[in-house]
Amino acid sequence: MPGSADDTVADRLLRWARESGDKPAFIFRGAKPGNQRLVLTRAEVYDLSMVFCSKIQDAEIGAGQVVCNTLPNSPERLLVDLGCMMAGAATVHGMLHLADGDDLAKVLARAGCAALVVDPNHQPSVLGILGDRVIVRGDNARSRLVPNLQKVFNVDCGGGCETRPWLEALRQVRPIMPERTAANDIAIIFVLAGTSAFSRLVSKTQQQFILMGEAFNDLTGMGPTDIIYNDRSLGWYNGSCCDYVARGTTRVLVDMTAAPKDPLEFAWQCSWPDPRC
């Protein structure tokens, strides 16, 4: 399914919303309470991403700026990433791995982030770990380490698929058509290991992000009618949502706000006895 060289993430999301808008786009599976299943349709992905896009643009964040997303795999994580891309801003993965937050601090500084997305109820607290490296007043932020940092977005992911306060609030807002972005706007910045952990940042434009998804689907033989299970993080190269953006392939993934203790057993449960996940 070849696309125009001028295609943007918003263009592709709109295409899938118009083509079978009620078709499942992302199916989030959570281990508690009771092996839950949350479905976002193609239309919902487009509309809810537009709502967050409006919030990003209202904060005067757009093309040429970077948003660090620290949320785990979840519907909220997905919509933040896509909303940023629809606003023309780039998103960078901000998961913590080191107890002192040094890895996240380096990503914030090297990417020159203008905004940080955190779950205020997640423990350990991202802002608590960053300490005095990021000073927050309301939704405003400043940092000597990251001079560009200006905003913090609090996104409450709840605790499992049944409790989603931020998502439900998003559903109550009427989506507004975003400003037009460009295919050469940076869409995502991947954090890759170099000679030392998490030392390389690799950016992809919106056009390149779509081409990544097309290449992935060509290699796997997947298309708009197929369903794929991928438990990798949305922020990593091999877990990004580029496959859906490019071809509309339905993705099944683990909601890490309700993470399973045994990922392999959980993967089996997600595909059996219902082959449609």
PDB file of C-alpha atoms in Angstrom:
ATOM      1  CA  MET A   1       0.000   0.000   0.000  1.00  0.00           C
ATOM      2  CA  PRO A   2       2.245   2.778  -1.226  1.00  0.00           C
ATOM      3  CA  GLY A   3       1.729   6.228   0.224  1.00  0.00           C
ATOM      4  CA  SER A   4       2.567   9.768  -0.753  1.00  0.00           C
ATOM      5  CA  ALA A   5       5.999  11.157   0.105  1.00  0.00           C
ATOM      6  CA  ASP A   6       4.097  13.975   1.821  1.00  0.00           C
ATOM      7  CA  ASP A   7       2.218  11.618   4.147  1.00  0.00           C
ATOM      8  CA  THR A   8       2.313  12.500   7.827  1.00  0.00           C
ATOM      9  CA  VAL A   9       1.365  10.483  10.900  1.00  0.00           C
ATOM     10  CA  ALA A  10      -1.891  12.462  11.106  1.00  0.00           C
ATOM     11  CA  ASP A  11      -2.651  11.624   7.456  1.00  0.00           C
ATOM     12  CA  ARG A  12      -2.240   7.906   8.091  1.00  0.00           C
ATOM     13  CA  LEU A  13      -4.244   7.916  11.315  1.00  0.00           C
ATOM     14  CA  LEU A  14      -7.049   9.730   9.509  1.00  0.00           C
ATOM     15  CA  ARG A  15      -6.947   7.169   6.684  1.00  0.00           C
ATOM     16  CA  TRP A  16      -7.455   4.260   9.062  1.00  0.00           C
ATOM     17  CA  ALA A  17     -10.158   6.147  10.985  1.00  0.00           C
ATOM     18  CA  ARG A  18     -12.072   6.681   7.736  1.00  0.00           C
ATOM     19  CA  GLU A  19     -11.555   3.085   6.615  1.00  0.00           C
ATOM     20  CA  SER A  20     -13.460   0.910   9.095  1.00  0.00           C
ATOM     21  CA  GLY A  21     -13.282   3.306  12.031  1.00  0.00           C
ATOM     22  CA  ASP A  22     -14.833   0.757  14.396  1.00  0.00           C
ATOM     23  CA  LYS A  23     -12.134  -1.845  13.663  1.00  0.00           C
ATOM     24  CA  PRO A  24      -9.783  -2.586  16.603  1.00  0.00           C
ATOM     25  CA  ALA A  25      -6.484  -0.744  16.211  1.00  0.00           C
ATOM     26  CA  PHE A  26      -4.821  -1.556  19.553  1.00  0.00           C
ATOM     27  CA  ILE A  27      -5.833  -4.245  22.019  1.00  0.00           C
ATOM     28  CA  PHE A  28      -4.288  -3.778  25.464  1.00  0.00           C
ATOM     29  CA  ARG A  29      -4.182  -6.856  27.690  1.00  0.00           C
ATOM     30  CA  GLY A  30      -3.662  -6.519  31.438  1.00  0.00           C
ATOM     31  CA  ALA A  31      -3.058  -9.244  34.001  1.00  0.00           C
ATOM     32  CA  LYS A  32      -5.266  -7.657  36.654  1.00  0.00           C
ATOM     33  CA  PRO A  33      -7.952  -7.502  37.740  1.00  0.00           C
ATOM     34  CA  GLY A  34      -8.785 -10.706  35.889  1.00  0.00           C
ATOM     35  CA  ASN A  35      -6.894 -10.659  32.590  1.00  0.00           C
ATOM     36  CA  GLN A  36      -8.518  -7.467  31.304  1.00  0.00           C
ATOM     37  CA  ARG A  37      -8.859  -6.384  27.683  1.00  0.00           C
ATOM     38  CA  LEU A  38      -9.124  -2.748  26.525  1.00  0.00           C
ATOM     39  CA  VAL A  39      -9.700  -1.987  22.851  1.00  0.00           C
ATOM     40  CA  LEU A  40      -9.028   1.278  21.048  1.00  0.00           C
ATOM     41  CA  THR A  41     -10.672   1.437  17.634  1.00  0.00           C
ATOM     42  CA  ARG A  42      -9.159   3.202  14.651  1.00  0.00           C
ATOM     43  CA  ALA A  43     -11.546   6.127  15.105  1.00  0.00           C
ATOM     44  CA  GLU A  44     -10.742   6.376  18.827  1.00  0.00           C
ATOM     45  CA  VAL A  45      -7.000   6.363  18.184  1.00  0.00           C
ATOM     46  CA  TYR A  46      -7.386   9.273  15.773  1.00  0.00           C
ATOM     47  CA  ASP A  47      -9.858  11.274  17.886  1.00  0.00           C
ATOM     48  CA  LEU A  48      -8.108  10.805  21.236  1.00  0.00           C
ATOM     49  CA  SER A  49      -4.684  11.520  19.749  1.00  0.00           C
ATOM     50  CA  MET A  50      -6.151  14.734  18.341  1.00  0.00           C
ATOM     51  CA  VAL A  51      -7.353  15.739  21.806  1.00  0.00           C
ATOM     52  CA  PHE A  52      -3.885  15.354  23.298  1.00  0.00           C
ATOM     53  CA  CYS A  53      -2.420  17.058  20.234  1.00  0.00           C
ATOM     54  CA  SER A  54      -4.552  20.098  21.119  1.00  0.00           C
ATOM     55  CA  LYS A  55      -3.143  20.080  24.653  1.00  0.00           C
ATOM     56  CA  ILE A  56       0.397  20.006  23.265  1.00  0.00           C
ATOM     57  CA  GLN A  57      -0.305  22.850  20.862  1.00  0.00           C
ATOM     58  CA  ASP A  58      -2.061  24.891  23.582  1.00  0.00           C
ATOM     59  CA  ALA A  59       1.207  24.630  25.545  1.00  0.00           C
ATOM     60  CA  GLU A  60       2.951  26.087  22.457  1.00  0.00           C
ATOM     61  CA  ILE A  61       4.897  22.903  21.795  1.00  0.00           C
ATOM     62  CA  GLY A  62       5.231  21.809  18.196  1.00  0.00           C
ATOM     63  CA  ALA A  63       7.640  21.261  15.327  1.00  0.00           C
ATOM     64  CA  GLY A  64      11.297  21.204  16.324  1.00  0.00           C
ATOM     65  CA  GLN A  65      10.549  20.478  19.983  1.00  0.00           C
ATOM     66  CA  VAL A  66      10.861  17.224  21.912  1.00  0.00           C
ATOM     67  CA  VAL A  67       8.560  15.631  24.501  1.00  0.00           C
ATOM     68  CA  CYS A  68       9.970  12.966  26.830  1.00  0.00           C
ATOM     69  CA  ASN A  69       7.360  10.284  27.537  1.00  0.00           C
ATOM     70  CA  THR A  70       8.055   8.294  30.719  1.00  0.00           C
ATOM     71  CA  LEU A  71       4.772   6.353  30.744  1.00  0.00           C
ATOM     72  CA  PRO A  72       4.831   2.545  30.538  1.00  0.00           C
ATOM     73  CA  ASN A  73       3.098   0.592  27.761  1.00  0.00           C
ATOM     74  CA  SER A  74      -0.554   1.597  28.065  1.00  0.00           C
ATOM     75  CA  PRO A  75      -3.310   3.324  26.092  1.00  0.00           C
ATOM     76  CA  GLU A  76      -2.129   6.586  27.655  1.00  0.00           C
ATOM     77  CA  ARG A  77       1.424   6.042  26.458  1.00  0.00           C
ATOM     78  CA  LEU A  78       0.241   5.406  22.906  1.00  0.00           C
ATOM     79  CA  LEU A  79      -2.024   8.460  22.737  1.00  0.00           C
ATOM     80  CA  VAL A  80       0.669  10.762  24.137  1.00  0.00           C
ATOM     81  CA  ASP A  81       3.171   9.584  21.525  1.00  0.00           C
ATOM     82  CA  LEU A  82       0.731   9.919  18.632  1.00  0.00           C
ATOM     83  CA  GLY A  83      -0.632  13.235  19.905  1.00  0.00           C
ATOM     84  CA  CYS A  84       2.881  14.671  19.987  1.00  0.00           C
ATOM     85  CA  MET A  85       3.529  13.498  16.434  1.00  0.00           C
ATOM     86  CA  MET A  86       0.236  14.990  15.242  1.00  0.00           C
ATOM     87  CA  ALA A  87       1.351  18.313  16.753  1.00  0.00           C
ATOM     88  CA  GLY A  88       4.612  18.084  14.810  1.00  0.00           C
ATOM     89  CA  ALA A  89       6.659  17.512  17.969  1.00  0.00           C
ATOM     90  CA  ALA A  90       9.011  14.585  18.500  1.00  0.00           C
ATOM     91  CA  THR A  91       8.617  12.033  21.272  1.00  0.00           C
ATOM     92  CA  VAL A  92      11.525  10.329  23.034  1.00  0.00           C
ATOM     93  CA  HIS A  93      11.403   7.290  25.320  1.00  0.00           C
ATOM     94  CA  GLY A  94      12.002   8.187  28.955  1.00  0.00           C
ATOM     95  CA  MET A  95      11.738   4.993  30.976  1.00  0.00           C
ATOM     96  CA  LEU A  96      13.914   4.834  34.085  1.00  0.00           C
ATOM     97  CA  HIS A  97      16.446   2.013  34.467  1.00  0.00           C
ATOM     98  CA  LEU A  98      18.980   3.444  36.933  1.00  0.00           C
ATOM     99  CA  ALA A  99      17.925   4.089  40.527  1.00  0.00           C
ATOM    100  CA  ASP A 100      19.434   7.570  40.560  1.00  0.00           C
ATOM    101  CA  GLY A 101      17.718   8.609  37.299  1.00  0.00           C
ATOM    102  CA  ASP A 102      21.020   9.428  35.601  1.00  0.00           C
ATOM    103  CA  ASP A 103      19.964   7.674  32.391  1.00  0.00           C
ATOM    104  CA  LEU A 104      16.721   9.671  32.129  1.00  0.00           C
ATOM    105  CA  ALA A 105      18.515  12.923  32.953  1.00  0.00           C
ATOM    106  CA  LYS A 106      20.978  12.304  30.116  1.00  0.00           C
ATOM    107  CA  VAL A 107      18.166  11.629  27.645  1.00  0.00           C
ATOM    108  CA  LEU A 108      16.369  14.823  28.692  1.00  0.00           C
ATOM    109  CA  ALA A 109      19.548  16.857  28.247  1.00  0.00           C
ATOM    110  CA  ARG A 110      20.783  15.285  25.014  1.00  0.00           C
ATOM    111  CA  ALA A 111      17.383  15.453  23.339  1.00  0.00           C
ATOM    112  CA  GLY A 112      16.835  19.035  24.532  1.00  0.00           C
ATOM    113  CA  CYS A 113      13.341  18.191  25.776  1.00  0.00           C
ATOM    114  CA  ALA A 114      10.745  20.949  26.054  1.00  0.00           C
ATOM    115  CA  ALA A 115       8.246  18.828  27.998  1.00  0.00           C
ATOM    116  CA  LEU A 116       8.122  15.796  30.247  1.00  0.00           C
ATOM    117  CA  VAL A 117       5.161  13.401  30.578  1.00  0.00           C
ATOM    118  CA  VAL A 118       4.819  11.589  33.912  1.00  0.00           C
ATOM    119  CA  ASP A 119       2.252   9.557  35.831  1.00  0.00           C
ATOM    120  CA  PRO A 120       1.910  11.474  39.130  1.00  0.00           C
ATOM    121  CA  ASN A 121       0.779   8.331  40.962  1.00  0.00           C
ATOM    122  CA  HIS A 122       3.483   5.996  39.688  1.00  0.00           C
ATOM    123  CA  GLN A 123       5.932   4.711  42.258  1.00  0.00           C
ATOM    124  CA  PRO A 124       8.799   5.333  42.329  1.00  0.00           C
ATOM    125  CA  SER A 125       8.063   8.918  41.310  1.00  0.00           C
ATOM    126  CA  VAL A 126       9.896  10.047  38.180  1.00  0.00           C
ATOM    127  CA  LEU A 127      10.114  13.629  39.430  1.00  0.00           C
ATOM    128  CA  GLY A 128      11.203  12.394  42.855  1.00  0.00           C
ATOM    129  CA  ILE A 129      14.062  10.418  41.326  1.00  0.00           C
ATOM    130  CA  LEU A 130      15.136  13.356  39.162  1.00  0.00           C
ATOM    131  CA  GLY A 131      15.203  15.460  42.316  1.00  0.00           C
ATOM    132  CA  ASP A 132      16.526  19.011  42.014  1.00  0.00           C
ATOM    133  CA  ARG A 133      17.604  18.403  38.419  1.00  0.00           C
ATOM    134  CA  VAL A 134      14.017  19.354  37.438  1.00  0.00           C
ATOM    135  CA  ILE A 135      12.065  21.994  39.408  1.00  0.00           C
ATOM    136  CA  VAL A 136       8.274  21.850  38.921  1.00  0.00           C
ATOM    137  CA  ARG A 137       5.689  24.506  39.772  1.00  0.00           C
ATOM    138  CA  GLY A 138       2.211  23.428  38.714  1.00  0.00           C
ATOM    139  CA  ASP A 139       2.617  22.302  35.111  1.00  0.00           C
ATOM    140  CA  ASN A 140       5.667  24.496  34.524  1.00  0.00           C
ATOM    141  CA  ALA A 141       9.185  23.124  34.754  1.00  0.00           C
ATOM    142  CA  ARG A 142      12.730  24.442  34.654  1.00  0.00           C
ATOM    143  CA  SER A 143      16.096  22.774  34.738  1.00  0.00           C
ATOM    144  CA  ARG A 144      19.693  23.967  34.603  1.00  0.00           C
ATOM    145  CA  LEU A 145      20.505  20.603  33.044  1.00  0.00           C
ATOM    146  CA  VAL A 146      17.806  20.965  30.341  1.00  0.00           C
ATOM    147  CA  PRO A 147      17.430  24.670  29.453  1.00  0.00           C
ATOM    148  CA  ASN A 148      14.629  23.961  26.951  1.00  0.00           C
ATOM    149  CA  LEU A 149      12.399  22.232  29.522  1.00  0.00           C
ATOM    150  CA  GLN A 150       9.239  24.231  30.187  1.00  0.00           C
ATOM    151  CA  LYS A 151       6.262  21.912  30.780  1.00  0.00           C
ATOM    152  CA  VAL A 152       5.259  18.799  32.699  1.00  0.00           C
ATOM    153  CA  PHE A 153       2.152  16.870  31.640  1.00  0.00           C
ATOM    154  CA  ASN A 154       0.614  14.719  34.379  1.00  0.00           C
ATOM    155  CA  VAL A 155      -1.094  11.636  32.949  1.00  0.00           C
ATOM    156  CA  ASP A 156      -2.779   9.325  35.445  1.00  0.00           C
ATOM    157  CA  CYS A 157      -2.681   5.818  33.952  1.00  0.00           C
ATOM    158  CA  GLY A 158      -4.712   4.357  36.806  1.00  0.00           C
ATOM    159  CA  GLY A 159      -4.051   0.813  37.893  1.00  0.00           C
ATOM    160  CA  GLY A 160      -5.094  -1.719  35.293  1.00  0.00           C
ATOM    161  CA  CYS A 161      -7.533  -1.707  32.424  1.00  0.00           C
ATOM    162  CA  GLU A 162     -10.626  -0.967  34.523  1.00  0.00           C
ATOM    163  CA  THR A 163      -9.411   2.325  36.031  1.00  0.00           C
ATOM    164  CA  ARG A 164      -8.378   4.964  33.488  1.00  0.00           C
ATOM    165  CA  PRO A 165      -9.137   8.476  34.797  1.00  0.00           C
ATOM    166  CA  TRP A 166      -7.029  10.399  32.257  1.00  0.00           C
ATOM    167  CA  LEU A 167      -8.311   8.328  29.352  1.00  0.00           C
ATOM    168  CA  GLU A 168     -11.930   8.821  30.409  1.00  0.00           C
ATOM    169  CA  ALA A 169     -11.364  12.570  30.766  1.00  0.00           C
ATOM    170  CA  LEU A 170      -9.868  12.620  27.268  1.00  0.00           C
ATOM    171  CA  ARG A 171     -13.006  10.944  25.903  1.00  0.00           C
ATOM    172  CA  GLN A 172     -15.126  13.849  27.180  1.00  0.00           C
ATOM    173  CA  VAL A 173     -13.268  16.442  25.085  1.00  0.00           C
ATOM    174  CA  ARG A 174     -14.328  17.143  21.523  1.00  0.00           C
ATOM    175  CA  PRO A 175     -11.382  16.610  19.164  1.00  0.00           C
ATOM    176  CA  ILE A 176     -10.179  19.625  17.169  1.00  0.00           C
ATOM    177  CA  MET A 177      -8.440  19.231  13.829  1.00  0.00           C
ATOM    178  CA  PRO A 178      -4.697  19.775  14.421  1.00  0.00           C
ATOM    179  CA  GLU A 179      -2.559  22.205  12.503  1.00  0.00           C
ATOM    180  CA  ARG A 180      -0.913  20.707   9.446  1.00  0.00           C
ATOM    181  CA  THR A 181       2.469  19.106  10.120  1.00  0.00           C
ATOM    182  CA  ALA A 182       5.207  18.267   7.616  1.00  0.00           C
ATOM    183  CA  ALA A 183       6.579  14.902   6.519  1.00  0.00           C
ATOM    184  CA  ASN A 184      10.095  16.074   7.418  1.00  0.00           C
ATOM    185  CA  ASP A 185       9.164  17.001  11.016  1.00  0.00           C
ATOM    186  CA  ILE A 186      10.971  14.767  13.515  1.00  0.00           C
ATOM    187  CA  ALA A 187       8.394  12.262  14.825  1.00  0.00           C
ATOM    188  CA  ILE A 188      10.371  10.125  17.239  1.00  0.00           C
ATOM    189  CA  ILE A 189      13.817   9.875  18.784  1.00  0.00           C
ATOM    190  CA  PHE A 190      14.944   6.360  19.630  1.00  0.00           C
ATOM    191  CA  VAL A 191      17.348   5.753  22.503  1.00  0.00           C
ATOM    192  CA  LEU A 192      19.902   3.115  21.527  1.00  0.00           C
ATOM    193  CA  ALA A 193      22.814   1.563  23.380  1.00  0.00           C
ATOM    194  CA  GLY A 194      26.271   2.675  22.248  1.00  0.00           C
ATOM    195  CA  THR A 195      29.648   2.090  23.887  1.00  0.00           C
ATOM    196  CA  SER A 196      27.869   2.893  27.165  1.00  0.00           C
ATOM    197  CA  ALA A 197      24.216   2.273  27.930  1.00  0.00           C
ATOM    198  CA  PHE A 198      21.597   4.595  26.368  1.00  0.00           C
ATOM    199  CA  SER A 199      24.170   6.821  24.754  1.00  0.00           C
ATOM    200  CA  ARG A 200      22.851   7.176  21.218  1.00  0.00           C
ATOM    201  CA  LEU A 201      19.818   9.127  20.088  1.00  0.00           C
ATOM    202  CA  VAL A 202      18.496   8.310  16.605  1.00  0.00           C
ATOM    203  CA  SER A 203      15.781  10.551  15.178  1.00  0.00           C
ATOM    204  CA  LYS A 204      13.248   9.643  12.509  1.00  0.00           C
ATOM    205  CA  THR A 205      11.075  12.055  10.567  1.00  0.00           C
ATOM    206  CA  GLN A 206       7.378  11.398  10.091  1.00  0.00           C
ATOM    207  CA  GLN A 207       8.064  10.100   6.581  1.00  0.00           C
ATOM    208  CA  GLN A 208      10.841   7.818   7.841  1.00  0.00           C
ATOM    209  CA  PHE A 209       8.610   6.575  10.669  1.00  0.00           C
ATOM    210  CA  ILE A 210       5.951   5.563   8.138  1.00  0.00           C
ATOM    211  CA  LEU A 211       8.567   3.904   5.912  1.00  0.00           C
ATOM    212  CA  MET A 212       9.796   1.927   8.953  1.00  0.00           C
ATOM    213  CA  GLY A 213       6.288   0.594   9.429  1.00  0.00           C
ATOM    214  CA  GLU A 214       5.923  -0.289   5.766  1.00  0.00           C
ATOM    215  CA  ALA A 215       9.238  -2.139   5.825  1.00  0.00           C
ATOM    216  CA  PHE A 216       8.222  -4.035   8.966  1.00  0.00           C
ATOM    217  CA  ASN A 217       4.917  -5.068   7.426  1.00  0.00           C
ATOM    218  CA  ASP A 218       6.630  -6.116   4.182  1.00  0.00           C
ATOM    219  CA  LEU A 219       9.086  -8.300   6.117  1.00  0.00           C
ATOM    220  CA  THR A 220       6.365  -9.943   8.208  1.00  0.00           C
ATOM    221  CA  GLY A 221       3.703 -10.096   5.511  1.00  0.00           C
ATOM    222  CA  MET A 222       1.284  -8.196   7.737  1.00  0.00           C
ATOM    223  CA  GLY A 223      -1.415  -5.802   6.539  1.00  0.00           C
ATOM    224  CA  PRO A 224      -4.623  -3.977   7.507  1.00  0.00           C
ATOM    225  CA  THR A 225      -6.592  -7.191   8.097  1.00  0.00           C
ATOM    226  CA  ASP A 226      -3.953  -8.839  10.305  1.00  0.00           C
ATOM    227  CA  ILE A 227      -3.369  -8.897  14.066  1.00  0.00           C
ATOM    228  CA  ILE A 228       0.090  -9.024  15.618  1.00  0.00           C
ATOM    229  CA  TYR A 229       1.150  -9.569  19.240  1.00  0.00           C
ATOM    230  CA  ASN A 230       4.162  -7.468  20.241  1.00  0.00           C
ATOM    231  CA  ASP A 231       5.060  -7.070  23.913  1.00  0.00           C
ATOM    232  CA  ARG A 232       7.988  -4.697  23.323  1.00  0.00           C
ATOM    233  CA  SER A 233       7.816  -1.164  24.672  1.00  0.00           C
ATOM    234  CA  LEU A 234       6.219   1.409  22.384  1.00  0.00           C
ATOM    235  CA  GLY A 235       9.264   3.620  22.871  1.00  0.00           C
ATOM    236  CA  TRP A 236      11.794   1.107  21.562  1.00  0.00           C
ATOM    237  CA  TYR A 237      12.748   0.577  17.949  1.00  0.00           C
ATOM    238  CA  ASN A 238      11.248  -2.918  17.778  1.00  0.00           C
ATOM    239  CA  GLY A 239       8.086  -1.977  19.648  1.00  0.00           C
ATOM    240  CA  SER A 240       7.089   1.346  18.103  1.00  0.00           C
ATOM    241  CA  CYS A 241       3.593   1.781  16.686  1.00  0.00           C
ATOM    242  CA  CYS A 242       4.935   2.469  13.185  1.00  0.00           C
ATOM    243  CA  ASP A 243       3.371  -0.772  11.892  1.00  0.00           C
ATOM    244  CA  TYR A 244      -0.134   0.461  12.687  1.00  0.00           C
ATOM    245  CA  VAL A 245       0.544   3.990  11.426  1.00  0.00           C
ATOM    246  CA  ALA A 246       1.865   2.665   8.109  1.00  0.00           C
ATOM    247  CA  ARG A 247      -0.593  -0.121   7.292  1.00  0.00           C
ATOM    248  CA  GLY A 248      -3.331  -0.187   9.900  1.00  0.00           C
ATOM    249  CA  THR A 249      -2.223  -3.543  11.324  1.00  0.00           C
ATOM    250  CA  THR A 250      -4.000  -4.341  14.596  1.00  0.00           C
ATOM    251  CA  ARG A 251      -1.573  -4.601  17.521  1.00  0.00           C
ATOM    252  CA  VAL A 252      -2.057  -6.643  20.685  1.00  0.00           C
ATOM    253  CA  LEU A 253       0.244  -5.556  23.503  1.00  0.00           C
ATOM    254  CA  VAL A 254       0.665  -5.776  27.254  1.00  0.00           C
ATOM    255  CA  ASP A 255      -0.694  -3.003  29.442  1.00  0.00           C
ATOM    256  CA  MET A 256       2.278  -2.584  31.777  1.00  0.00           C
ATOM    257  CA  THR A 257       0.167  -0.769  34.360  1.00  0.00           C
ATOM    258  CA  ALA A 258      -1.191  -4.274  35.044  1.00  0.00           C
ATOM    259  CA  ALA A 259       1.906  -6.283  34.123  1.00  0.00           C
ATOM    260  CA  PRO A 260       1.840 -10.110  34.228  1.00  0.00           C
ATOM    261  CA  LYS A 261       4.268 -12.039  36.414  1.00  0.00           C
ATOM    262  CA  ASP A 262       4.867 -14.621  33.682  1.00  0.00           C
ATOM    263  CA  PRO A 263       5.074 -12.883  30.266  1.00  0.00           C
ATOM    264  CA  LEU A 264       5.273 -16.141  28.270  1.00  0.00           C
ATOM    265  CA  GLU A 265       2.194 -17.670  29.898  1.00  0.00           C
ATOM    266  CA  PHE A 266       0.391 -14.354  29.486  1.00  0.00           C
ATOM    267  CA  ALA A 267       1.241 -14.228  25.767  1.00  0.00           C
ATOM    268  CA  TRP A 268      -0.314 -17.675  25.377  1.00  0.00           C
ATOM    269  CA  GLN A 269      -3.430 -16.582  27.255  1.00  0.00           C
ATOM    270  CA  CYS A 270      -3.769 -13.551  24.996  1.00  0.00           C
ATOM    271  CA  SER A 271      -4.039 -15.721  21.880  1.00  0.00           C
ATOM    272  CA  TRP A 272      -5.906 -18.737  23.248  1.00  0.00           C
ATOM    273  CA  PRO A 273      -8.695 -19.738  23.048  1.00  0.00           C
ATOM    274  CA  ASP A 274      -9.665 -16.597  21.109  1.00  0.00           C
ATOM    275  CA  PRO A 275      -7.422 -16.346  17.979  1.00  0.00           C
ATOM    276  CA  ARG A 276      -8.551 -12.714  17.526  1.00  0.00           C
ATOM    277  CA  CYS A 277      -6.866 -11.802  20.850  1.00  0.00           C
TER     278      CYS A 277
END
